[in-house]
C-alpha cells in the first residue's frame, strides 16, 4: 500500500465563503481515505476551523520552503480568484508531486465593478499557468468543465471531482402556510443579480395576490460595500422594509433558513456551481434560477430558469413555483436525488481516490 500526504492550498480560508468551505470539506474527506497519512491546509489568511493541520503562509516562496509542504506528495490548489500562493506551482517539482488545480471559475470582468477589475485581470493572467504546467484540472460542474474547454484545456486533463454538500443533521421543515418564504444566499455583488430579485419582489408585492418574504443571507465582509448599501436603499425606496431581511447567518442558522423557506432563488449572472440551490433541494425547497453559468445544470425541472436581468420574468417564475407548493416538503424526484447523490460524501471519496491514485475502498 503506497502512502500519501496531501497539501491543500487555498487563497483564504474563512467562514461563509464557498471556496473555503469546499477546501475544508475536501480535507475532511481526504484525511479518512486509505493510504493517506496526513492532510495539511495552507492559506494566506485563516478565519475558520479546518479538519486538518493548518499553516498560514504569506507568499509562494514561504509556501514552497515550508517543511510540512515539502513533505507532501500531492498538492491540490483551490482556485477561483487571484491568490499569490497559486504562483508556487511554478516552483514545484512536478516530476515528484501529483499536482491538481480544483477550478472554481472566476467572475467575468464585465460583471464586476470598476474597483474589482484589476484583481480579475490578475486572475485571468494567473490562470494561464494551466496551459504551461503539467497540472491536472479538477472541476465539479458542467459549466466549469465547458469554461476550461473554451479556454483551450484538453479534455483529457479535466476530471470531475465533487465536494460534499450535505446537511449537518436531519432537517425538519418548518415552512409557514401564510407567507411564501424566498431565500437568496451569497455575496452582495453585482454579478449575483440581487437587485433584480429586489425589483421582482416589488412586482409580486404590488400585485397583492399572495404575501411574500425575502431573506438575503451572505457574508457582508465579502460583499461590495457600495452595492450592498445600494440594495438597502433600493429596498427602502420600494417600500419593502417589512418584507426583506438581510442576515449573516452561522452555518446552523443557514440550514434553519432553508428549513423555513419555500423557494431558493438565484438571480445570478454567473455561477460556477451554485451550492445554495443544492442545499435548498436537500432541505426540500424549490428553486428558481437564471440561464447563466451552471444554473441551468443545477436547477431541476420543473423548477424554472429565466433570462438574467429581467425582474418581470423572475417574478413570473417565482409565481409559477409558488402555485405548485404544497404544505409538505418537496418530493425528491429522480433528478433531485441524482443531484444529491452526485455531491454526497461517498461520491466525493470515490472521486478523490481515483484522482489521487489511492485504493478505492470508498466504493464499499
Short mmCIF file of C-alpha atoms in Angstrom, two decimals:
data_model
loop_
_atom_site.label_atom_id
_atom_site.label_comp_id
_atom_site.label_asym_id
_atom_site.label_seq_id
_atom_site.Cartn_x
_atom_site.Cartn_y
_atom_site.Cartn_z
CA UNK A 1 0.00 0.00 0.00
CA UNK A 2 1.55 3.31 -1.12
CA UNK A 3 1.21 6.09 1.43
CA UNK A 4 0.46 9.71 0.62
CA UNK A 5 0.45 13.05 2.40
CA UNK A 6 -1.69 15.73 0.79
CA UNK A 7 -1.32 19.52 0.75
CA UNK A 8 -4.42 21.62 0.12
CA UNK A 9 -3.75 25.22 -0.87
CA UNK A 10 -6.46 27.90 -0.77
CA UNK A 11 -6.06 31.67 -1.04
CA UNK A 12 -8.10 32.44 2.06
CA UNK A 13 -9.90 30.12 4.45
CA UNK A 14 -12.77 31.93 6.13
CA UNK A 15 -16.36 31.35 7.19
CA UNK A 16 -19.24 31.90 4.76
CA UNK A 17 -17.03 31.50 1.69
CA UNK A 18 -17.77 28.78 -0.85
CA UNK A 19 -14.17 28.07 -1.88
CA UNK A 20 -13.03 27.93 1.74
CA UNK A 21 -15.84 25.52 2.58
CA UNK A 22 -15.01 23.31 -0.39
CA UNK A 23 -11.34 23.13 0.62
CA UNK A 24 -12.19 22.23 4.22
CA UNK A 25 -14.78 19.62 3.25
CA UNK A 26 -12.29 18.11 0.84
CA UNK A 27 -9.62 17.97 3.55
CA UNK A 28 -12.04 16.15 5.83
CA UNK A 29 -12.76 13.52 3.17
CA UNK A 30 -9.12 13.05 2.11
CA UNK A 31 -7.79 12.54 5.63
CA UNK A 32 -10.08 9.50 6.01
CA UNK A 33 -9.05 7.83 2.73
CA UNK A 34 -6.99 4.63 2.78
CA UNK A 35 -3.33 5.33 2.21
CA UNK A 36 -3.42 8.96 3.34
CA UNK A 37 -1.01 9.66 6.20
CA UNK A 38 -1.90 13.32 6.68
CA UNK A 39 -3.51 16.42 5.22
CA UNK A 40 -2.12 19.95 5.57
CA UNK A 41 -4.00 23.09 4.55
CA UNK A 42 -2.02 26.18 3.53
CA UNK A 43 -3.54 29.65 3.21
CA UNK A 44 -2.66 33.33 3.43
CA UNK A 45 -5.48 34.02 5.89
CA UNK A 46 -7.13 31.61 8.31
CA UNK A 47 -10.53 32.61 9.70
CA UNK A 48 -12.32 29.29 10.17
CA UNK A 49 -11.63 25.91 11.71
CA UNK A 50 -10.28 23.27 9.39
CA UNK A 51 -10.33 19.48 9.97
CA UNK A 52 -6.57 19.11 9.45
CA UNK A 53 -3.21 20.73 10.14
CA UNK A 54 -3.27 24.39 9.06
CA UNK A 55 -0.46 26.74 8.08
CA UNK A 56 -0.58 30.47 7.31
CA UNK A 57 1.98 31.48 4.69
CA UNK A 58 2.39 34.89 3.11
CA UNK A 59 3.76 34.18 -0.36
CA UNK A 60 4.79 31.43 -2.82
CA UNK A 61 8.37 31.23 -1.58
CA UNK A 62 7.26 30.85 2.03
CA UNK A 63 4.94 28.08 0.86
CA UNK A 64 7.44 26.02 -1.14
CA UNK A 65 10.12 26.31 1.57
CA UNK A 66 7.73 25.23 4.32
CA UNK A 67 8.93 21.86 5.64
CA UNK A 68 5.41 20.49 6.01
CA UNK A 69 4.57 21.46 2.43
CA UNK A 70 7.78 19.89 1.13
CA UNK A 71 6.85 16.65 2.91
CA UNK A 72 3.60 16.33 0.96
CA UNK A 73 3.30 14.02 -2.04
CA UNK A 74 0.20 15.53 -3.63
CA UNK A 75 -0.84 19.18 -3.97
CA UNK A 76 -4.38 20.38 -4.59
CA UNK A 77 -4.81 24.11 -5.19
CA UNK A 78 -8.30 25.57 -4.93
CA UNK A 79 -8.54 28.49 -7.33
CA UNK A 80 -11.39 30.88 -8.11
CA UNK A 81 -9.65 34.25 -7.95
CA UNK A 82 -6.10 35.58 -7.82
CA UNK A 83 -4.00 34.36 -4.94
CA UNK A 84 -0.21 34.71 -4.69
CA UNK A 85 0.01 31.11 -3.47
CA UNK A 86 -1.07 29.83 -6.90
CA UNK A 87 2.26 31.04 -8.32
CA UNK A 88 4.04 28.46 -6.14
CA UNK A 89 3.11 25.96 -8.85
CA UNK A 90 5.93 27.39 -10.97
CA UNK A 91 8.38 26.38 -8.22
CA UNK A 92 7.09 22.87 -7.51
CA UNK A 93 8.87 19.79 -8.82
CA UNK A 94 6.08 18.32 -10.96
CA UNK A 95 8.00 15.10 -11.54
CA UNK A 96 7.78 14.16 -7.87
CA UNK A 97 4.39 15.60 -6.94
CA UNK A 98 0.86 14.87 -8.06
CA UNK A 99 -0.45 18.40 -8.73
CA UNK A 100 -4.05 19.37 -9.38
CA UNK A 101 -5.94 22.65 -9.53
CA UNK A 102 -9.54 22.49 -8.31
CA UNK A 103 -11.11 25.08 -10.62
CA UNK A 104 -13.92 27.17 -9.12
CA UNK A 105 -14.17 29.54 -12.11
CA UNK A 106 -13.81 33.33 -11.89
CA UNK A 107 -16.36 36.09 -12.32
CA UNK A 108 -16.13 37.58 -15.86
CA UNK A 109 -14.59 41.03 -15.88
CA UNK A 110 -17.69 42.52 -17.50
CA UNK A 111 -19.74 41.64 -14.41
CA UNK A 112 -17.60 43.30 -11.75
CA UNK A 113 -17.42 46.91 -10.62
CA UNK A 114 -14.55 49.17 -11.66
CA UNK A 115 -12.69 48.70 -8.39
CA UNK A 116 -12.65 44.90 -8.74
CA UNK A 117 -11.42 44.78 -12.33
CA UNK A 118 -7.67 44.81 -11.58
CA UNK A 119 -7.88 41.67 -9.44
CA UNK A 120 -9.96 39.91 -12.12
CA UNK A 121 -7.38 40.87 -14.75
CA UNK A 122 -4.64 39.46 -12.49
CA UNK A 123 -6.70 36.31 -12.03
CA UNK A 124 -7.10 35.70 -15.75
CA UNK A 125 -3.37 36.20 -16.31
CA UNK A 126 -2.55 33.86 -13.45
CA UNK A 127 -4.79 31.14 -14.85
CA UNK A 128 -2.66 30.97 -17.98
CA UNK A 129 -0.26 28.80 -15.99
CA UNK A 130 -2.54 25.82 -16.54
CA UNK A 131 -1.53 25.81 -20.21
CA UNK A 132 2.20 25.77 -19.48
CA UNK A 133 2.45 23.45 -16.49
CA UNK A 134 1.67 19.70 -16.22
CA UNK A 135 -1.33 20.26 -13.98
CA UNK A 136 -4.48 18.17 -13.76
CA UNK A 137 -7.67 20.24 -13.66
CA UNK A 138 -10.45 19.18 -11.32
CA UNK A 139 -13.93 20.56 -11.73
CA UNK A 140 -17.28 19.98 -10.06
CA UNK A 141 -19.75 21.35 -12.60
CA UNK A 142 -20.56 21.06 -16.26
CA UNK A 143 -20.29 24.81 -16.71
CA UNK A 144 -16.77 24.87 -15.26
CA UNK A 145 -15.77 21.97 -17.49
CA UNK A 146 -17.01 23.86 -20.54
CA UNK A 147 -15.21 27.01 -19.40
CA UNK A 148 -11.90 25.14 -19.31
CA UNK A 149 -12.56 23.60 -22.74
CA UNK A 150 -13.35 27.06 -24.12
CA UNK A 151 -10.00 28.25 -22.76
CA UNK A 152 -8.22 25.56 -24.73
CA UNK A 153 -7.61 22.98 -21.99
CA UNK A 154 -7.52 19.47 -23.42
CA UNK A 155 -10.47 17.35 -22.34
CA UNK A 156 -8.26 14.52 -21.06
CA UNK A 157 -6.72 16.91 -18.49
CA UNK A 158 -10.10 17.63 -16.87
CA UNK A 159 -11.50 15.37 -14.17
CA UNK A 160 -14.84 15.63 -12.33
CA UNK A 161 -14.16 15.75 -8.59
CA UNK A 162 -17.09 16.97 -6.44
CA UNK A 163 -17.02 18.09 -2.84
CA UNK A 164 -19.63 17.00 -0.31
CA UNK A 165 -22.78 19.08 0.05
CA UNK A 166 -24.81 17.56 2.84
CA UNK A 167 -26.88 18.85 5.77
CA UNK A 168 -25.22 18.60 9.19
CA UNK A 169 -28.28 16.97 10.73
CA UNK A 170 -31.72 15.62 9.92
CA UNK A 171 -33.67 18.62 8.67
CA UNK A 172 -37.14 19.42 9.97
CA UNK A 173 -39.04 21.71 7.57
CA UNK A 174 -40.99 24.44 9.36
CA UNK A 175 -42.48 26.36 6.47
CA UNK A 176 -45.35 28.74 7.27
CA UNK A 177 -48.58 28.39 5.30
CA UNK A 178 -49.49 32.07 5.14
CA UNK A 179 -46.33 33.60 3.63
CA UNK A 180 -44.12 32.24 0.84
CA UNK A 181 -40.54 32.49 2.02
CA UNK A 182 -37.89 33.32 -0.58
CA UNK A 183 -34.21 32.80 0.25
CA UNK A 184 -31.21 34.14 -1.65
CA UNK A 185 -27.77 33.10 -0.41
CA UNK A 186 -24.50 34.67 -1.50
CA UNK A 187 -22.29 37.74 -1.53
CA UNK A 188 -23.87 41.10 -2.33
CA UNK A 189 -22.01 41.91 -5.53
CA UNK A 190 -23.26 42.98 -8.99
CA UNK A 191 -22.65 39.53 -10.51
CA UNK A 192 -25.15 37.93 -8.13
CA UNK A 193 -28.03 39.98 -9.57
CA UNK A 194 -29.60 40.60 -6.17
CA UNK A 195 -31.03 43.97 -7.24
CA UNK A 196 -33.08 42.18 -9.91
CA UNK A 197 -34.61 39.97 -7.22
CA UNK A 198 -35.50 43.06 -5.16
CA UNK A 199 -37.31 44.52 -8.17
CA UNK A 200 -39.07 41.20 -8.82
CA UNK A 201 -40.22 41.07 -5.21
CA UNK A 202 -41.67 44.58 -5.53
CA UNK A 203 -43.69 43.41 -8.53
CA UNK A 204 -45.02 40.43 -6.57
CA UNK A 205 -45.89 42.52 -3.51
CA UNK A 206 -47.61 45.20 -5.61
CA UNK A 207 -49.81 42.59 -7.30
CA UNK A 208 -51.06 41.69 -3.85
CA UNK A 209 -52.16 38.19 -4.79
CA UNK A 210 -50.02 36.44 -2.22
CA UNK A 211 -47.75 37.52 0.66
CA UNK A 212 -44.00 37.00 0.25
CA UNK A 213 -40.95 37.45 2.43
CA UNK A 214 -37.34 37.52 1.26
CA UNK A 215 -34.20 36.74 3.23
CA UNK A 216 -30.83 37.77 1.82
CA UNK A 217 -28.14 35.70 3.53
CA UNK A 218 -24.44 36.25 2.98
CA UNK A 219 -21.09 37.43 4.25
CA UNK A 220 -21.06 41.22 4.27
CA UNK A 221 -17.26 41.21 4.55
CA UNK A 222 -17.01 39.51 1.14
CA UNK A 223 -19.59 41.83 -0.43
CA UNK A 224 -19.10 45.12 -2.29
CA UNK A 225 -19.94 47.92 0.15
CA UNK A 226 -21.41 50.31 -2.41
CA UNK A 227 -23.56 47.60 -3.97
CA UNK A 228 -24.77 46.32 -0.59
CA UNK A 229 -25.63 49.85 0.53
CA UNK A 230 -27.43 50.40 -2.76
CA UNK A 231 -29.54 47.31 -2.12
CA UNK A 232 -30.59 48.64 1.28
CA UNK A 233 -31.53 51.97 -0.31
CA UNK A 234 -33.46 50.18 -3.06
CA UNK A 235 -35.39 48.09 -0.53
CA UNK A 236 -36.37 51.22 1.37
CA UNK A 237 -37.26 53.15 -1.80
CA UNK A 238 -39.60 50.38 -2.95
CA UNK A 239 -41.25 50.14 0.46
CA UNK A 240 -40.04 46.59 1.07
CA UNK A 241 -38.53 47.06 4.54
CA UNK A 242 -41.19 44.85 6.13
CA UNK A 243 -40.71 42.12 3.52
CA UNK A 244 -36.90 41.80 3.32
CA UNK A 245 -34.37 40.65 5.92
CA UNK A 246 -30.60 40.87 5.42
CA UNK A 247 -28.66 38.45 7.64
CA UNK A 248 -25.22 36.94 8.07
CA UNK A 249 -26.06 33.52 9.50
CA UNK A 250 -23.87 30.90 11.09
CA UNK A 251 -23.78 27.54 9.31
CA UNK A 252 -26.52 26.16 11.54
CA UNK A 253 -28.64 29.29 11.17
CA UNK A 254 -28.34 29.00 7.39
CA UNK A 255 -29.76 25.47 7.48
CA UNK A 256 -32.58 26.79 9.66
CA UNK A 257 -33.30 29.35 6.94
CA UNK A 258 -33.52 26.57 4.37
CA UNK A 259 -35.96 24.73 6.64
CA UNK A 260 -38.25 27.75 6.93
CA UNK A 261 -38.05 28.89 3.28
CA UNK A 262 -40.13 27.68 0.35
CA UNK A 263 -38.08 28.78 -2.67
CA UNK A 264 -34.33 29.33 -3.05
CA UNK A 265 -33.75 31.99 -5.71
CA UNK A 266 -30.51 32.65 -7.57
CA UNK A 267 -30.83 35.66 -9.91
CA UNK A 268 -27.10 35.39 -10.60
CA UNK A 269 -25.32 36.40 -13.79
CA UNK A 270 -22.53 33.87 -13.24
CA UNK A 271 -22.30 30.70 -11.12
CA UNK A 272 -19.57 28.08 -11.20
CA UNK A 273 -21.86 25.65 -9.33
CA UNK A 274 -24.40 27.36 -7.00
CA UNK A 275 -24.22 25.45 -3.74
CA UNK A 276 -27.31 27.19 -2.26
CA UNK A 277 -29.57 25.63 -4.90
CA UNK A 278 -28.31 22.15 -3.97
CA UNK A 279 -28.60 22.89 -0.24
CA UNK A 280 -32.13 24.15 -0.81
CA UNK A 281 -33.11 20.92 -2.54
CA UNK A 282 -31.62 18.95 0.35
CA UNK A 283 -33.94 20.88 2.66
CA UNK A 284 -36.98 20.24 0.48
CA UNK A 285 -37.17 23.69 -1.09
CA UNK A 286 -37.99 24.51 -4.69
CA UNK A 287 -35.67 26.67 -6.77
CA UNK A 288 -35.65 29.45 -9.35
CA UNK A 289 -32.53 30.44 -11.27
CA UNK A 290 -31.32 32.13 -14.41
CA UNK A 291 -29.96 30.75 -17.66
CA UNK A 292 -26.43 31.85 -16.78
CA UNK A 293 -23.42 29.85 -15.61
CA UNK A 294 -24.13 26.47 -14.07
CA UNK A 295 -27.69 27.33 -13.01
CA UNK A 296 -29.37 25.55 -15.96
CA UNK A 297 -27.49 22.39 -14.94
CA UNK A 298 -28.28 22.55 -11.22
CA UNK A 299 -31.90 23.83 -11.17
CA UNK A 300 -34.02 20.73 -11.65
CA UNK A 301 -37.18 20.67 -13.78
CA UNK A 302 -39.98 21.56 -13.38
CA UNK A 303 -38.34 24.38 -11.42
CA UNK A 304 -37.66 27.17 -13.94
CA UNK A 305 -34.70 29.21 -15.12
CA UNK A 306 -35.22 32.59 -16.77
CA UNK A 307 -33.11 35.13 -18.60
CA UNK A 308 -30.94 37.25 -16.28
CA UNK A 309 -31.58 40.92 -15.53
CA UNK A 310 -35.32 40.52 -16.13
CA UNK A 311 -37.35 41.19 -12.97
CA UNK A 312 -40.66 40.61 -14.76
CA UNK A 313 -39.62 37.13 -15.90
CA UNK A 314 -38.17 36.36 -12.48
CA UNK A 315 -41.40 37.42 -10.74
CA UNK A 316 -43.45 35.23 -13.08
CA UNK A 317 -41.15 32.26 -12.43
CA UNK A 318 -41.48 32.68 -8.67
CA UNK A 319 -45.27 32.87 -9.04
CA UNK A 320 -45.30 29.68 -11.10
CA UNK A 321 -43.34 27.80 -8.44
CA UNK A 322 -45.48 29.20 -5.62
CA UNK A 323 -48.56 27.80 -7.38
CA UNK A 324 -47.02 24.31 -7.14
CA UNK A 325 -46.13 24.49 -3.46
CA UNK A 326 -47.73 22.12 -1.00
CA UNK A 327 -47.65 22.04 2.76
CA UNK A 328 -45.30 19.07 2.68
CA UNK A 329 -41.65 19.01 1.69
CA UNK A 330 -40.70 18.65 -1.92
CA UNK A 331 -40.70 15.04 -3.05
CA UNK A 332 -37.24 14.03 -4.16
CA UNK A 333 -37.78 13.16 -7.80
CA UNK A 334 -35.08 11.29 -9.71
CA UNK A 335 -33.36 14.49 -10.87
CA UNK A 336 -33.02 15.89 -7.37
CA UNK A 337 -31.92 12.52 -5.97
CA UNK A 338 -29.27 12.22 -8.69
CA UNK A 339 -28.00 15.71 -7.86
CA UNK A 340 -27.84 14.90 -4.14
CA UNK A 341 -26.02 11.62 -4.80
CA UNK A 342 -23.50 13.36 -7.06
CA UNK A 343 -22.38 15.60 -4.18
CA UNK A 344 -22.55 13.05 -1.39
CA UNK A 345 -19.58 12.20 0.83
CA UNK A 346 -19.41 8.74 -0.71
CA UNK A 347 -19.29 10.05 -4.29
CA UNK A 348 -16.64 12.57 -3.26
CA UNK A 349 -14.50 9.90 -1.61
CA UNK A 350 -14.70 7.66 -4.68
CA UNK A 351 -13.72 10.51 -7.00
CA UNK A 352 -10.81 11.57 -4.78
CA UNK A 353 -9.47 8.02 -4.55
CA UNK A 354 -9.48 7.77 -8.32
CA UNK A 355 -7.98 11.24 -8.80
CA UNK A 356 -5.16 10.67 -6.29
CA UNK A 357 -4.50 7.08 -7.32
CA UNK A 358 -5.48 5.66 -3.94
CA UNK A 359 -7.12 2.29 -3.18
CA UNK A 360 -10.81 2.71 -3.85
CA UNK A 361 -12.14 1.33 -0.59
CA UNK A 362 -14.70 4.15 -0.66
CA UNK A 363 -16.81 2.13 -3.07
CA UNK A 364 -17.63 -0.35 -0.34
#
